[in-house]
Structure formats: C-alpha cells, structure tokens
Amino acid sequence: MCKPSDDFEGPRNVVIAGAGPAGLLLTALLMQRNSELSTPLYRVTLVDNRRNFGLVSLEELTKSYRSWMLGLAGHGCKALQTCEGLYQEYCKEVGIELRSLSLHLGAKEIKPTISPEDLVDNENFIVDRNFIVAAIARFVEEKYHDNDMCTTLYDHKLLYVDYEKRRVLVRNEKDDQEFYMPYDLLVGCDGVRSVVREALVKRHSTFEMDVGDIFQTFKAVHVERPPSVDLASLHLLPAVFPEMTGIALPETGNKLNIGIGVARHLFDQLPAELKSDDPKVVAEYARQNFKAFELVDYDDFGEQWANQRWNRTGQVHCNFYHSSEISVAIMGDAAHATSPSIGMGMNTALRDAQVFYQLLQEHKDNLTEVLPEFSNKRVKEGNSLTDLAMHLYCMDTRQQLFETIHMIVRGALHKMLPSLILDHPQNMIGRVKFQLSDVYNRAKVVGVLDKHRRINAETRQAYFEKTNGMTSPETQAMTKGGWMSSKTLLSGAVVVAGVAVGYFQWMAHCM
Ligand SMILES: Cc1cc2nc3c(=O)[nH]c(=O)nc-3n(C[C@H](O)[C@H](O)[C@H](O)COP(=O)(O)OP(=O)(O)OC[C@H]3O[C@@H](n4cnc5c(N)ncnc54)[C@H](O)[C@@H]3O)c2cc1C
C-alpha cells in the first residue's frame, strides 16, 4: 500500500492540473497558507495546456479571447475574498454588478423585488469566464512571480497520472517534449474531461462517476445592449422562441450576451428559420418573434447566429473527490461539471478551493484528515449542483410552464406568509445563507426534483431508443407524452399562467 501523504518531511510538491478558476484560486490560497506558516509547506506547480491569460491585456482578451458571460454570485465572491487583495484589487473591476432579476414572459417584463438584506449579503456580478481567469492569473503572476514555491507551467498538458510512482507525465505543447513530474499531492482542476479523475477510476473500484452531456444545445450571441434593457439585471427568457429558453446577460462595452438553448429531443421541432445558415432568414425570424425587447440590430443577431455551430457542454457526477491512498483530490468541473442553467458551476468551483484551504487551516495541514473531510463537505454540494441544474427544469415544455408558474406563485406567497409557505428552491439559489444542498433539500420537499427527474429520465431514454432504432415509430407514437394528456395540461397551464401573472403584478404593485 502507498504511504499516506503526511509521512514525509520538508515542503510538499503540489501539482495542480488546470489553471481555470478553481486551479488558480487554489494556487493563490496555498501561497497564502505558506505565508501563515513559520516555514512554507507547499511548493506548487500549476500546469495548464493553454496560454497564460494573466499576461494578456484586457483589449486583447476582449478582441480575441471572449468566452461566455457567467454569474459570479455571493458564494464565488466570498471564496475570492478569502484570498487577501484578490477580489477588490483584481476581480471586481472586470465584472458588471447585478442589482435585480428580470423575467420576460413574451413582451412582459416582471421584476421580482430583491430585499435590501439580500443585496447586502449577496454581491452578484456578471463576468466573462476568461476575464475572471485572467484577473486571478494576473494576481498570481504579480504576487508570486519571484517566489520559488510557486511555478506556473502554461502551454503544458498533463497526459497521464502514474499514481503508483506518484508522478505525472506532462508535455510541453510548444516543443513537444514530454517529462515526468513527481508529486506529493495532486489536485485535478482540469475541467470536465479531467485526466486526474482517471486515476481515481483506475485506483478505486468503489469510485463511481459518470460523464454525460446536458441534453441541450445552445447558441450565444454578443449584441449591442438595447437601451430598454437594464444593465444591472439578469434577464431570464423562458419560451423566448418555440421550445427554446434563453438568458440575457449584460457585459462590458455596452453589450448583451444572449444565450438560447433547446433540449435535444425537441431540436427537430424548432422553426426551420432558426436552423438556417442564412443570416437574413434568421434576422427576419428574430425581428418577428423575439418579443422580450427590441434588438438594436437584427442583422447582427442573424449573422452571429447563422455563423456558429450548435454548442454542447458536459456534466459529471462523482461519489467522492479524493484518494488518500494516491494523494489526489479533484475539484471544480473535474468533479461536478454541469449545465449552466442555474449559473453556479464556477461559484461552486471557487468554493471548493476555498473549502480546501480552510480545511488545511482547521486540520493544521494534516492531509490524512483534510482529504476525506474535503469529500465529506463537497460531494453533497457538487452533486446538488449537477442535479439541480438538470432537474429544477423539466424537459417537458408544458410541465416546465407549470413549474415557472409554481415558482412565481410560491415566491409571492412566501413573501406574504414566510412562516407558512416555503420559498421556491429557485429563489434560494445564489444566496450565501443557503448551500446548494439546502436548495436540493427544498426541491425534494416541494416535490419538484423527483417529478422532473422521472420525466427527464424518461425523455432521454425515449430519445436514445428512438435515435438508435430501438423502438418503432408506432411504439414512439403510443408512448409519447404519456403521463397526462397534453391538451388538458396546456389549457390548465394557460389559465394558471394568467392568474399567476396577474397576481404577481398585483403583488409587485402593492410593494
Ligand atoms: C455557457 C456556459 C455558461 C456558464 N455560466 C455560468 C454561470 O453563470 N455561473 C457559474 O458559476 N458558472 C457558469 N458556468 C460554468 C463555469 O464556466 C465552470 O463551472 C467553471 O469554469 C469551472 O471552473 P474549473 O476551474 O473547475 O474548470 P475550467 O474552467 O474548465 O478550467 C479547467 C482548466 O484546465 C485546463 N486543462 C484541462 N485539461 C488539461 C490537461 N490535461 N492538462 C493541463 N490543463 C488542462 C483547461 O485548459 C482549463 O484552463 C457556465 C458554463 C458554460 C459552458
């Protein structure tokens, strides 16, 4: 059996694979931990196959390396604040502060009021993924460039974990040279396709994990922000086009990042215009059908939409995040990649790094205690994240309409009678007083999670059977829409929607 990781003297060689949000924050926090100890303990090598965004100017990032906009909620902000000087001086300036939420039902915009208490507790920012990575990378670069306990190896890819010898095989992407690096602790922050995670698969027969996709395809455009669109609001666009849901996030440079997605089994039902590769066709369709707000330039929307492929992203579940035997931990997307639907992936990744650091403090750097405790604290959060992102939403569009109404009505009633009516789980997301496992528990209690999980699993299975020729068209027709007649559902939903929206507006008026 391999020795436990605490059985050696002197500095620990820590290899961190992946310089995304999790890997970079962990690097900064381990350096901070060194400064708290009488003798520095962590000799960190951060390995990433891409270039160092910390050395790229904001202009170049904006021009050539734009990524997707994401919501940095209170959880993520608090994690960044754990590292002295990082949040205020490096990260805050690259985001846009959010003060409200807008729900667009057709042309109608509904703005649930956010309590002043929530606004104080929960700083919320919208930020480009690469801008936040660049900000933390710049912090590490400027603060630890000359520190011999911190080495960054950009343009280097981790290829393989030789856990029996506690070393990793790395390739320099520029000159193709391969070499081994020894480690005392290896942390996989290497995203959804994690190489480090493979070591857990090989070493532990009890390690369960799955890598799947989110069963959604989406497109995203960066358009000029229409004057009517509130810069300080996150805009939800349910049913923005037939079978499609969208989200619009303000970004720097007076732009708006609009992402619109469709569940895979509904793709064939999309209007042909949205599948067209002719920008004019798409522009005309958007002009006629995009009701949430008036766009400044429909041709630009059509151009960007038609000239990009449909995007997909993956999801990961794991039943533990560490191995004491081979001295490995995984965090961030490597442990719990997920759909962006509840906007908490990066927030949870940053929290993972923060919790790891806090455990080192609490357990006086005893990795034998820290590693299992890390799984103990974070597996429930990671799995709550992935399950909520997938199952707070229902792949059945009619059922999802009911769910949107449920959310609005329950939220409003909760405000009136907080001690009698539980809030909807969606309204708890991103508020620092709630962990994602609290939100998961609430979603179970109000009956959303198990119902959607069942419908979503059936939907995916039916789609799999259909696309692989396992069921005949007759069988597919017979089992379609199984659990309640669609006509009953739809008419019921429309009535309830009307009542709910009217009620909600009345409530907003009274506040
Ligand atoms: C469209 C979209 C919208 C999103 N919106 C939100 C949102 O609103 N809020 C939110 O909190 N989250 C959001 N997310 C999720 C968020 O982007 C991720 O959860 C977050 O980036 C995860 O950080 P990470 O550090 O774990 O991994 P990553 O960001 O994936 O970084 C992994 C790093 O590892 C490197 N790497 C990978 N393999 C290797 C290797 N073999 N060797 C060396 N380096 C390697 C990669 O180059 C990368 O730099 C969204 C995601 C998508 C796709």
Coordinates of C-alpha atoms and ligand atoms in Angstrom, one line a residue:
M1 CA 0.0 0.0 0.0
C2 CA 1.1 3.6 -0.8
K3 CA 2.2 5.7 2.2
P4 CA -0.2 8.3 3.5
S5 CA 0.8 11.7 2.3
D6 CA 1.7 13.0 5.7
D7 CA 4.7 10.6 6.1
F8 CA 7.3 12.9 4.6
E9 CA 9.4 15.8 5.7
G10 CA 10.0 19.2 4.1
P11 CA 7.9 21.1 1.5
R12 CA 5.2 19.2 -0.3
N13 CA 5.3 19.1 -4.0
V14 CA 1.7 20.0 -5.0
V15 CA 0.8 19.7 -8.7
I16 CA -2.4 21.5 -9.7
A17 CA -3.7 20.4 -13.1
G18 CA -5.7 23.2 -14.7
A19 CA -5.5 27.0 -14.4
G20 CA -9.2 27.7 -14.6
P21 CA -11.0 29.5 -11.7
A22 CA -10.5 26.5 -9.3
G23 CA -6.9 25.8 -10.0
L24 CA -5.8 29.5 -9.9
L25 CA -7.7 30.3 -6.7
L26 CA -6.2 27.2 -5.0
T27 CA -2.7 28.2 -6.1
A28 CA -3.2 31.6 -4.6
L29 CA -4.6 30.2 -1.4
L30 CA -1.8 27.7 -1.0
M31 CA 0.6 30.5 -1.3
Q32 CA -1.4 32.4 1.3
R33 CA -1.2 29.3 3.5
N34 CA 2.6 29.3 3.1
S35 CA 2.7 32.9 4.4
E36 CA 0.7 31.8 7.5
L37 CA 3.2 29.1 8.5
S38 CA 6.6 29.6 10.1
T39 CA 8.1 27.5 7.2
P40 CA 6.5 27.5 3.8
L41 CA 5.0 24.0 3.2
Y42 CA 3.5 24.0 -0.3
R43 CA 5.7 24.0 -3.4
V44 CA 3.1 24.5 -6.1
T45 CA 3.4 23.7 -9.8
L46 CA 0.3 24.9 -11.8
V47 CA 0.0 23.2 -15.2
D48 CA -2.3 24.3 -17.9
N49 CA -2.4 23.4 -21.6
R50 CA -3.4 26.9 -22.6
R51 CA -1.7 30.3 -22.6
N52 CA -1.3 32.5 -19.5
F53 CA -4.3 34.9 -19.7
G54 CA -2.6 36.8 -16.8
L55 CA -0.2 38.2 -19.4
V56 CA -2.8 39.2 -21.9
S57 CA -4.1 42.7 -22.0
L58 CA -7.8 43.4 -21.5
E59 CA -8.0 44.8 -25.0
E60 CA -6.6 41.6 -26.5
L61 CA -8.8 39.4 -24.3
T62 CA -11.9 41.4 -25.4
K63 CA -10.8 41.2 -29.1
S64 CA -9.6 37.6 -29.3
Y65 CA -10.5 35.6 -26.2
R66 CA -14.1 36.3 -25.3
S67 CA -15.7 33.4 -23.6
W68 CA -19.2 33.1 -22.1
M69 CA -20.6 35.5 -19.6
L70 CA -21.3 34.0 -16.2
G71 CA -22.9 35.0 -13.0
L72 CA -20.5 35.4 -10.1
A73 CA -22.8 35.1 -7.1
G74 CA -22.2 35.6 -3.4
H75 CA -20.6 32.2 -3.0
G76 CA -18.0 32.8 -5.6
C77 CA -17.3 36.4 -4.4
K78 CA -16.9 35.2 -0.8
A79 CA -14.4 32.5 -2.0
L80 CA -12.4 35.1 -3.9
Q81 CA -12.4 37.3 -0.8
T82 CA -10.7 34.6 1.2
C83 CA -7.5 35.5 -0.7
E84 CA -6.2 38.8 0.5
G85 CA -6.1 41.5 -2.1
L86 CA -7.5 39.4 -4.9
Y87 CA -11.2 40.3 -5.0
Q88 CA -11.1 44.1 -4.5
E89 CA -8.0 44.8 -6.5
Y90 CA -8.2 42.3 -9.4
C91 CA -11.6 40.7 -9.8
K92 CA -14.2 43.3 -9.0
E93 CA -13.3 45.6 -11.8
V94 CA -13.8 43.1 -14.6
G95 CA -17.5 42.4 -13.8
I96 CA -20.8 44.2 -14.0
E97 CA -22.7 44.4 -10.8
L98 CA -26.2 43.0 -10.7
R99 CA -29.0 44.5 -8.7
S100 CA -32.1 42.8 -10.0
L101 CA -33.6 39.9 -11.9
S102 CA -36.0 40.3 -14.9
L103 CA -38.3 37.6 -16.1
H104 CA -39.5 38.2 -19.6
L105 CA -42.8 36.5 -20.4
G106 CA -43.4 37.4 -24.1
A107 CA -43.1 41.2 -24.2
K108 CA -43.9 41.5 -20.4
E109 CA -41.0 42.1 -18.0
I110 CA -41.5 41.1 -14.4
K111 CA -39.0 42.2 -11.8
P112 CA -39.2 40.3 -8.5
T113 CA -38.1 42.7 -5.8
I114 CA -34.9 41.7 -4.0
S115 CA -34.8 42.5 -0.3
P116 CA -32.1 45.0 0.8
E117 CA -30.8 42.3 3.1
D118 CA -30.1 40.1 0.2
L119 CA -28.4 42.8 -1.8
V120 CA -26.0 43.5 1.1
D121 CA -25.3 39.8 1.7
N122 CA -25.0 38.7 -1.9
E123 CA -22.8 40.6 -4.2
N124 CA -23.6 39.5 -7.7
F125 CA -21.6 40.1 -10.8
I126 CA -21.7 39.2 -14.4
V127 CA -18.3 38.5 -15.8
D128 CA -16.7 36.8 -18.8
R129 CA -15.2 33.4 -17.8
N130 CA -11.9 34.4 -19.3
F131 CA -11.8 37.8 -17.7
I132 CA -12.1 36.3 -14.2
V133 CA -9.4 33.7 -15.1
A134 CA -7.2 36.5 -16.4
A135 CA -7.7 38.5 -13.2
I136 CA -6.7 35.6 -10.9
A137 CA -3.8 34.7 -13.2
R138 CA -2.5 38.3 -13.1
F139 CA -2.7 38.2 -9.3
V140 CA -0.7 35.0 -9.1
E141 CA 1.8 36.4 -11.7
E142 CA 2.3 39.7 -10.0
K143 CA 2.4 38.4 -6.4
Y144 CA 4.3 35.2 -6.8
H145 CA 6.4 35.6 -9.9
D146 CA 9.7 35.6 -7.9
N147 CA 8.5 33.1 -5.2
D148 CA 10.4 29.8 -5.6
M149 CA 7.4 28.0 -4.0
C150 CA 5.2 28.8 -7.0
T151 CA 5.8 27.7 -10.6
T152 CA 3.4 28.1 -13.4
L153 CA 3.7 25.9 -16.5
Y154 CA 1.4 27.2 -19.1
D155 CA 1.3 25.6 -22.6
H156 CA 1.9 22.3 -20.8
K157 CA -0.6 19.4 -20.9
L158 CA -0.9 16.8 -18.3
L159 CA -1.2 13.5 -20.1
Y160 CA -1.2 10.8 -17.5
V161 CA -1.1 10.1 -13.8
D162 CA 1.4 7.4 -12.8
Y163 CA -0.1 7.1 -9.3
E164 CA 1.9 4.1 -8.2
K165 CA 5.1 6.2 -8.5
R166 CA 3.3 9.5 -7.6
R167 CA 4.3 11.3 -10.7
V168 CA 2.5 12.9 -13.7
L169 CA 3.5 12.8 -17.4
V170 CA 3.5 16.3 -18.9
R171 CA 4.0 17.5 -22.4
N172 CA 5.3 20.9 -23.4
E173 CA 2.9 22.0 -26.1
K174 CA 5.4 24.3 -27.8
D175 CA 8.3 21.9 -28.3
D176 CA 6.5 18.6 -27.8
Q177 CA 8.9 17.5 -25.1
E178 CA 7.5 15.1 -22.5
F179 CA 8.7 14.7 -18.9
Y180 CA 7.6 13.3 -15.6
M181 CA 7.0 15.5 -12.5
P182 CA 6.8 14.0 -9.0
Y183 CA 4.0 15.0 -6.7
D184 CA 3.1 14.6 -3.0
L185 CA -0.3 16.0 -3.6
L186 CA -2.1 16.1 -7.0
V187 CA -5.2 18.3 -7.4
G188 CA -7.3 17.9 -10.5
C189 CA -8.8 21.2 -11.5
D190 CA -8.6 20.2 -15.1
G191 CA -12.3 20.5 -16.1
V192 CA -14.9 18.2 -17.5
R193 CA -12.5 15.9 -19.3
S194 CA -10.2 15.6 -16.3
V195 CA -7.1 13.4 -16.7
V196 CA -6.6 13.4 -12.9
R197 CA -10.0 11.9 -12.4
E198 CA -9.0 8.9 -14.4
A199 CA -6.5 7.9 -11.7
L200 CA -9.4 7.6 -9.3
V201 CA -11.2 5.4 -11.7
K202 CA -8.2 3.1 -12.1
R203 CA -7.2 3.0 -8.4
H204 CA -10.6 2.6 -6.7
S205 CA -13.2 0.1 -7.6
T206 CA -15.6 2.0 -5.3
F207 CA -15.2 5.2 -7.3
E208 CA -18.4 5.8 -9.2
M209 CA -18.7 8.6 -11.8
D210 CA -20.4 9.4 -15.0
V211 CA -19.6 11.9 -17.7
G212 CA -22.6 12.8 -19.9
D213 CA -23.9 15.7 -21.7
I214 CA -26.6 18.2 -20.6
F215 CA -29.0 17.1 -23.3
Q216 CA -29.2 20.7 -24.5
T217 CA -27.8 22.5 -27.5
F218 CA -27.5 26.3 -27.5
K219 CA -26.2 29.3 -29.4
A220 CA -25.0 32.5 -27.9
V221 CA -24.6 36.0 -29.4
H222 CA -23.0 39.2 -28.2
V223 CA -25.2 42.1 -29.4
E224 CA -25.4 45.8 -28.6
R225 CA -27.4 46.3 -25.5
P226 CA -30.8 47.8 -26.3
P227 CA -31.5 51.0 -24.4
S228 CA -34.6 49.4 -22.8
V229 CA -32.5 46.5 -21.3
D230 CA -31.5 47.1 -17.7
L231 CA -27.7 46.9 -17.4
A232 CA -27.9 45.8 -13.8
S233 CA -30.4 43.0 -14.3
L234 CA -30.1 39.3 -15.3
H235 CA -32.8 38.6 -17.9
L236 CA -34.5 35.2 -18.0
L237 CA -36.2 34.5 -21.2
P238 CA -38.4 31.4 -20.8
A239 CA -40.1 30.3 -24.1
V240 CA -38.2 33.0 -26.0
F241 CA -38.7 31.0 -29.2
P242 CA -40.9 27.9 -29.6
E243 CA -39.3 25.1 -27.5
M244 CA -36.4 27.3 -26.5
T245 CA -35.4 29.1 -23.3
G246 CA -32.9 31.9 -23.1
I247 CA -30.9 34.1 -20.8
A248 CA -29.5 37.6 -21.5
L249 CA -26.5 38.8 -19.5
P250 CA -25.2 42.3 -19.7
E251 CA -21.5 42.6 -20.5
T252 CA -18.8 45.2 -20.5
G253 CA -18.6 47.5 -23.6
N254 CA -22.4 48.1 -23.6
K255 CA -23.1 44.6 -24.9
L256 CA -25.5 41.9 -24.1
N257 CA -24.7 38.2 -24.2
I258 CA -27.9 36.3 -25.2
G259 CA -27.8 32.5 -24.9
I260 CA -30.7 30.4 -26.2
G261 CA -31.0 26.7 -25.9
V262 CA -33.2 23.8 -26.7
A263 CA -33.5 20.3 -25.2
R264 CA -32.1 17.8 -27.7
H265 CA -35.3 15.8 -28.2
L266 CA -37.1 19.0 -29.3
F267 CA -34.5 20.1 -31.8
D268 CA -36.4 18.7 -34.8
Q269 CA -39.4 20.8 -33.8
L270 CA -37.5 24.1 -34.0
P271 CA -38.7 26.5 -36.6
A272 CA -36.7 25.9 -39.8
E273 CA -35.6 29.6 -39.8
L274 CA -33.6 29.0 -36.6
K275 CA -31.7 26.2 -38.2
S276 CA -31.0 28.2 -41.3
D277 CA -27.4 29.2 -42.2
D278 CA -28.7 32.2 -44.0
P279 CA -28.2 35.3 -41.7
K280 CA -31.1 37.2 -43.4
V281 CA -33.6 34.4 -42.7
V282 CA -32.6 34.2 -39.0
A283 CA -32.6 38.0 -38.7
E284 CA -36.1 38.2 -40.1
Y285 CA -37.4 35.4 -37.9
A286 CA -35.9 37.2 -34.8
R287 CA -37.5 40.5 -35.9
Q288 CA -40.9 38.9 -36.0
N289 CA -40.6 36.6 -33.0
F290 CA -38.1 37.9 -30.4
K291 CA -40.6 39.7 -28.1
A292 CA -38.6 40.2 -24.9
F293 CA -37.2 43.5 -26.0
E294 CA -36.4 45.3 -29.3
L295 CA -32.9 44.5 -30.5
V296 CA -30.7 47.3 -31.9
D297 CA -29.5 45.3 -34.9
Y298 CA -31.4 42.2 -36.0
D299 CA -29.0 41.6 -38.9
D300 CA -26.1 41.4 -36.5
F301 CA -28.1 38.8 -34.4
G302 CA -28.8 36.8 -37.6
E303 CA -25.2 37.0 -38.7
Q304 CA -23.8 35.7 -35.4
W305 CA -26.5 33.0 -35.0
A306 CA -26.2 31.6 -38.5
N307 CA -22.4 31.6 -38.5
Q308 CA -21.9 29.4 -35.4
R309 CA -22.5 25.8 -34.7
W310 CA -24.8 24.5 -32.0
N311 CA -22.8 24.3 -28.8
R312 CA -23.0 21.5 -26.2
T313 CA -21.4 21.1 -22.8
G314 CA -20.9 18.2 -20.4
Q315 CA -21.8 17.1 -16.9
V316 CA -20.0 15.0 -14.4
H317 CA -21.1 13.2 -11.2
C318 CA -18.7 11.6 -8.7
N319 CA -19.3 9.8 -5.4
F320 CA -16.0 11.0 -3.8
Y321 CA -13.5 13.7 -4.6
H322 CA -10.3 12.4 -3.1
S323 CA -8.0 9.4 -2.6
S324 CA -5.7 9.3 0.4
E325 CA -4.0 6.2 -1.0
I326 CA -2.7 8.0 -4.1
S327 CA -2.8 11.5 -2.6
V328 CA -5.2 13.0 -5.1
A329 CA -8.2 15.4 -4.9
I330 CA -10.4 16.7 -7.7
M331 CA -12.5 19.9 -7.7
G332 CA -14.5 22.2 -9.9
D333 CA -15.7 21.0 -13.2
A334 CA -13.4 17.9 -12.9
A335 CA -15.7 16.8 -10.1
H336 CA -19.0 18.3 -11.0
A337 CA -19.3 19.9 -14.4
T338 CA -22.8 20.8 -15.2
S339 CA -25.4 22.7 -17.3
P340 CA -25.2 26.5 -16.9
S341 CA -28.9 26.6 -16.2
I342 CA -28.6 27.7 -12.6
G343 CA -25.3 29.6 -13.1
M344 CA -23.4 28.1 -10.2
G345 CA -20.6 26.0 -11.7
M346 CA -17.8 28.5 -11.3
N347 CA -19.2 29.6 -8.0
T348 CA -19.0 26.0 -6.7
A349 CA -15.5 25.5 -8.2
L350 CA -14.3 28.6 -6.4
R351 CA -15.9 27.4 -3.1
D352 CA -14.2 24.1 -3.5
A353 CA -10.8 25.8 -3.5
Q354 CA -11.8 28.0 -0.5
V355 CA -13.0 25.0 1.5
F356 CA -9.8 23.0 0.8
Y357 CA -7.8 25.9 2.1
Q358 CA -10.0 26.3 5.2
L359 CA -9.6 22.6 5.9
L360 CA -5.8 22.9 5.7
Q361 CA -6.1 25.7 8.4
E362 CA -8.5 23.7 10.5
H363 CA -6.6 20.4 10.4
K364 CA -3.1 22.0 10.6
D365 CA -2.2 20.8 7.2
N366 CA -2.7 17.2 8.0
L367 CA -3.7 15.8 4.6
T368 CA -4.7 12.4 6.1
E369 CA -7.6 14.3 7.7
V370 CA -8.1 17.0 5.1
L371 CA -8.7 14.8 2.0
P372 CA -11.6 12.8 3.4
E373 CA -13.1 15.8 5.0
F374 CA -12.9 17.6 1.6
S375 CA -15.1 14.8 0.1
N376 CA -17.3 14.9 3.1
K377 CA -18.0 18.6 2.8
R378 CA -18.1 19.0 -1.0
V379 CA -19.6 15.8 -2.6
K380 CA -23.0 16.9 -1.4
E381 CA -22.6 20.4 -2.9
G382 CA -21.2 19.1 -6.2
N383 CA -24.0 16.6 -6.6
S384 CA -26.6 19.1 -5.5
L385 CA -25.3 21.4 -8.1
T386 CA -25.4 19.0 -11.0
D387 CA -28.8 17.6 -10.1
L388 CA -30.4 21.0 -9.5
A389 CA -29.0 22.3 -12.8
M390 CA -30.5 19.3 -14.6
H391 CA -33.8 18.7 -12.8
L392 CA -35.1 22.0 -11.5
Y393 CA -36.1 22.3 -15.1
C394 CA -38.3 19.9 -16.9
M395 CA -37.7 18.7 -20.4
D396 CA -41.4 18.5 -21.0
T397 CA -42.2 22.1 -22.1
R398 CA -45.8 22.1 -20.7
Q399 CA -44.7 20.8 -17.4
Q400 CA -42.0 23.4 -17.4
L401 CA -44.6 26.1 -17.9
F402 CA -46.4 24.9 -14.8
E403 CA -43.1 24.9 -13.0
T404 CA -42.4 28.6 -13.9
I405 CA -45.8 29.5 -12.6
H406 CA -45.2 27.4 -9.4
M407 CA -42.0 29.4 -8.9
I408 CA -43.7 32.8 -9.3
V409 CA -46.8 32.0 -7.1
R410 CA -44.8 30.2 -4.4
G411 CA -42.3 33.1 -4.3
A412 CA -45.0 35.7 -3.9
L413 CA -46.9 33.7 -1.3
H414 CA -43.8 33.1 0.7
K415 CA -43.2 36.8 0.8
M416 CA -46.6 37.3 2.3
L417 CA -46.6 34.4 4.7
P418 CA -43.0 33.4 5.2
S419 CA -43.6 31.2 8.2
L420 CA -46.4 29.3 6.4
I421 CA -45.2 28.9 2.8
L422 CA -41.8 27.7 1.9
D423 CA -40.0 29.6 -0.8
H424 CA -39.3 28.0 -4.1
P425 CA -35.9 26.4 -4.5
Q426 CA -35.1 28.6 -7.5
N427 CA -35.4 31.7 -5.3
M428 CA -32.7 30.3 -2.9
I429 CA -30.0 29.8 -5.5
G430 CA -27.0 32.1 -5.2
R431 CA -27.9 33.5 -1.8
V432 CA -25.0 32.9 0.5
K433 CA -27.0 31.9 3.5
F434 CA -28.0 28.8 1.6
Q435 CA -25.8 25.9 0.5
L436 CA -26.7 24.1 -2.7
S437 CA -27.5 21.1 -0.6
D438 CA -30.1 23.3 1.2
V439 CA -31.6 24.1 -2.2
Y440 CA -31.6 20.5 -3.1
N441 CA -33.4 19.5 0.1
R442 CA -36.1 22.2 -0.6
A443 CA -36.5 21.0 -4.1
K444 CA -37.2 17.5 -2.7
V445 CA -39.6 18.8 -0.1
V446 CA -41.7 20.8 -2.6
G447 CA -41.8 17.8 -4.9
V448 CA -40.0 19.4 -7.9
L449 CA -36.9 17.3 -8.1
D450 CA -38.2 13.8 -8.1
K451 CA -41.0 14.6 -10.6
H452 CA -38.7 16.2 -13.1
R453 CA -36.0 13.6 -12.6
R454 CA -38.5 10.9 -13.6
I455 CA -39.9 12.9 -16.6
N456 CA -36.4 13.9 -17.7
A457 CA -35.0 10.3 -17.5
E458 CA -38.0 9.0 -19.5
T459 CA -37.5 11.7 -22.1
R460 CA -33.8 11.0 -22.5
Q461 CA -34.4 7.3 -22.6
A462 CA -37.1 7.7 -25.3
Y463 CA -34.8 9.9 -27.3
F464 CA -32.0 7.3 -27.0
E465 CA -34.3 4.5 -28.1
K466 CA -35.6 6.5 -31.0
T467 CA -32.3 7.7 -32.4
N468 CA -30.7 4.3 -32.1
G469 CA -33.6 2.5 -33.8
M470 CA -34.6 0.5 -30.7
T471 CA -38.3 1.5 -30.9
S472 CA -40.6 1.6 -33.9
P473 CA -42.5 4.8 -35.0
E474 CA -45.7 3.1 -33.7
T475 CA -44.2 2.5 -30.3
Q476 CA -42.9 6.1 -30.2
A477 CA -46.3 7.5 -31.0
M478 CA -48.0 5.3 -28.4
T479 CA -45.7 6.3 -25.6
K480 CA -45.4 10.0 -26.5
G481 CA -46.5 12.5 -23.8
G482 CA -47.5 9.5 -21.6
W483 CA -48.3 10.8 -18.1
M484 CA -51.1 13.4 -18.8
S485 CA -53.0 14.4 -21.9
S486 CA -51.2 17.4 -23.4
K487 CA -54.4 19.2 -24.1
T488 CA -55.6 19.1 -20.5
L489 CA -52.2 20.2 -19.4
L490 CA -51.9 23.1 -21.8
S491 CA -55.3 24.5 -21.2
G492 CA -54.8 24.2 -17.4
A493 CA -51.4 25.9 -17.7
V494 CA -52.7 28.8 -19.7
V495 CA -55.4 29.5 -17.1
V496 CA -53.0 29.2 -14.2
A497 CA -50.4 31.4 -16.0
G498 CA -52.9 34.2 -16.5
V499 CA -53.9 34.1 -12.8
A500 CA -50.3 33.9 -11.7
V501 CA -49.0 36.7 -13.8
G502 CA -52.0 38.9 -12.8
Y503 CA -51.4 38.1 -9.1
F504 CA -47.7 38.7 -9.3
Q505 CA -48.2 42.1 -10.9
W506 CA -50.7 43.0 -8.2
M507 CA -48.2 41.9 -5.6
A508 CA -45.5 44.0 -7.2
H509 CA -47.8 47.0 -7.3
C510 CA -48.5 46.7 -3.5
M511 CA -44.9 46.5 -2.5
Ligands
LIG1 C1 -22.2 28.6 -21.4 C2 -21.8 28.5 -20.0 C3 -22.3 29.4 -19.1 C4 -21.9 29.3 -17.8 N1 -22.4 30.1 -16.9 C5 -22.1 30.1 -15.6 C6 -22.6 31.0 -14.6 O1 -23.4 31.9 -14.9 N2 -22.2 30.9 -13.3 C7 -21.3 29.9 -12.9 O2 -20.9 29.9 -11.7 N3 -20.8 29.0 -13.8 C8 -21.2 29.1 -15.1 N4 -20.6 28.2 -16.0 C9 -19.7 27.1 -15.5 C10 -18.3 27.6 -15.4 O3 -17.8 28.1 -16.5 C11 -17.4 26.4 -14.9 O4 -18.1 25.7 -13.9 C12 -16.0 26.9 -14.4 O5 -15.3 27.4 -15.5 C13 -15.3 25.7 -13.8 O6 -14.0 26.1 -13.4 P1 -12.8 25.0 -13.3 O7 -11.6 25.7 -12.9 O8 -13.3 23.9 -12.5 O9 -12.7 24.4 -14.7 P2 -12.4 25.0 -16.2 O10 -12.9 26.4 -16.2 O11 -12.9 24.1 -17.2 O12 -10.8 25.1 -16.3 C14 -10.1 23.9 -16.5 C15 -8.7 24.3 -16.9 O13 -7.9 23.1 -17.1 C16 -7.2 23.1 -18.3 N5 -6.9 21.7 -18.6 C17 -7.9 20.8 -19.0 N6 -7.3 19.6 -19.2 C18 -5.9 19.8 -19.0 C19 -4.8 19.0 -19.1 N7 -4.9 17.7 -19.5 N8 -3.6 19.5 -18.8 C20 -3.5 20.8 -18.4 N9 -4.5 21.6 -18.3 C21 -5.7 21.1 -18.6 C22 -8.1 23.9 -19.2 O14 -7.3 24.5 -20.3 C23 -8.7 25.0 -18.3 O15 -7.9 26.1 -18.3 C24 -21.0 28.2 -17.3 C25 -20.5 27.3 -18.3 C26 -20.9 27.4 -19.6 C27 -20.4 26.4 -20.6

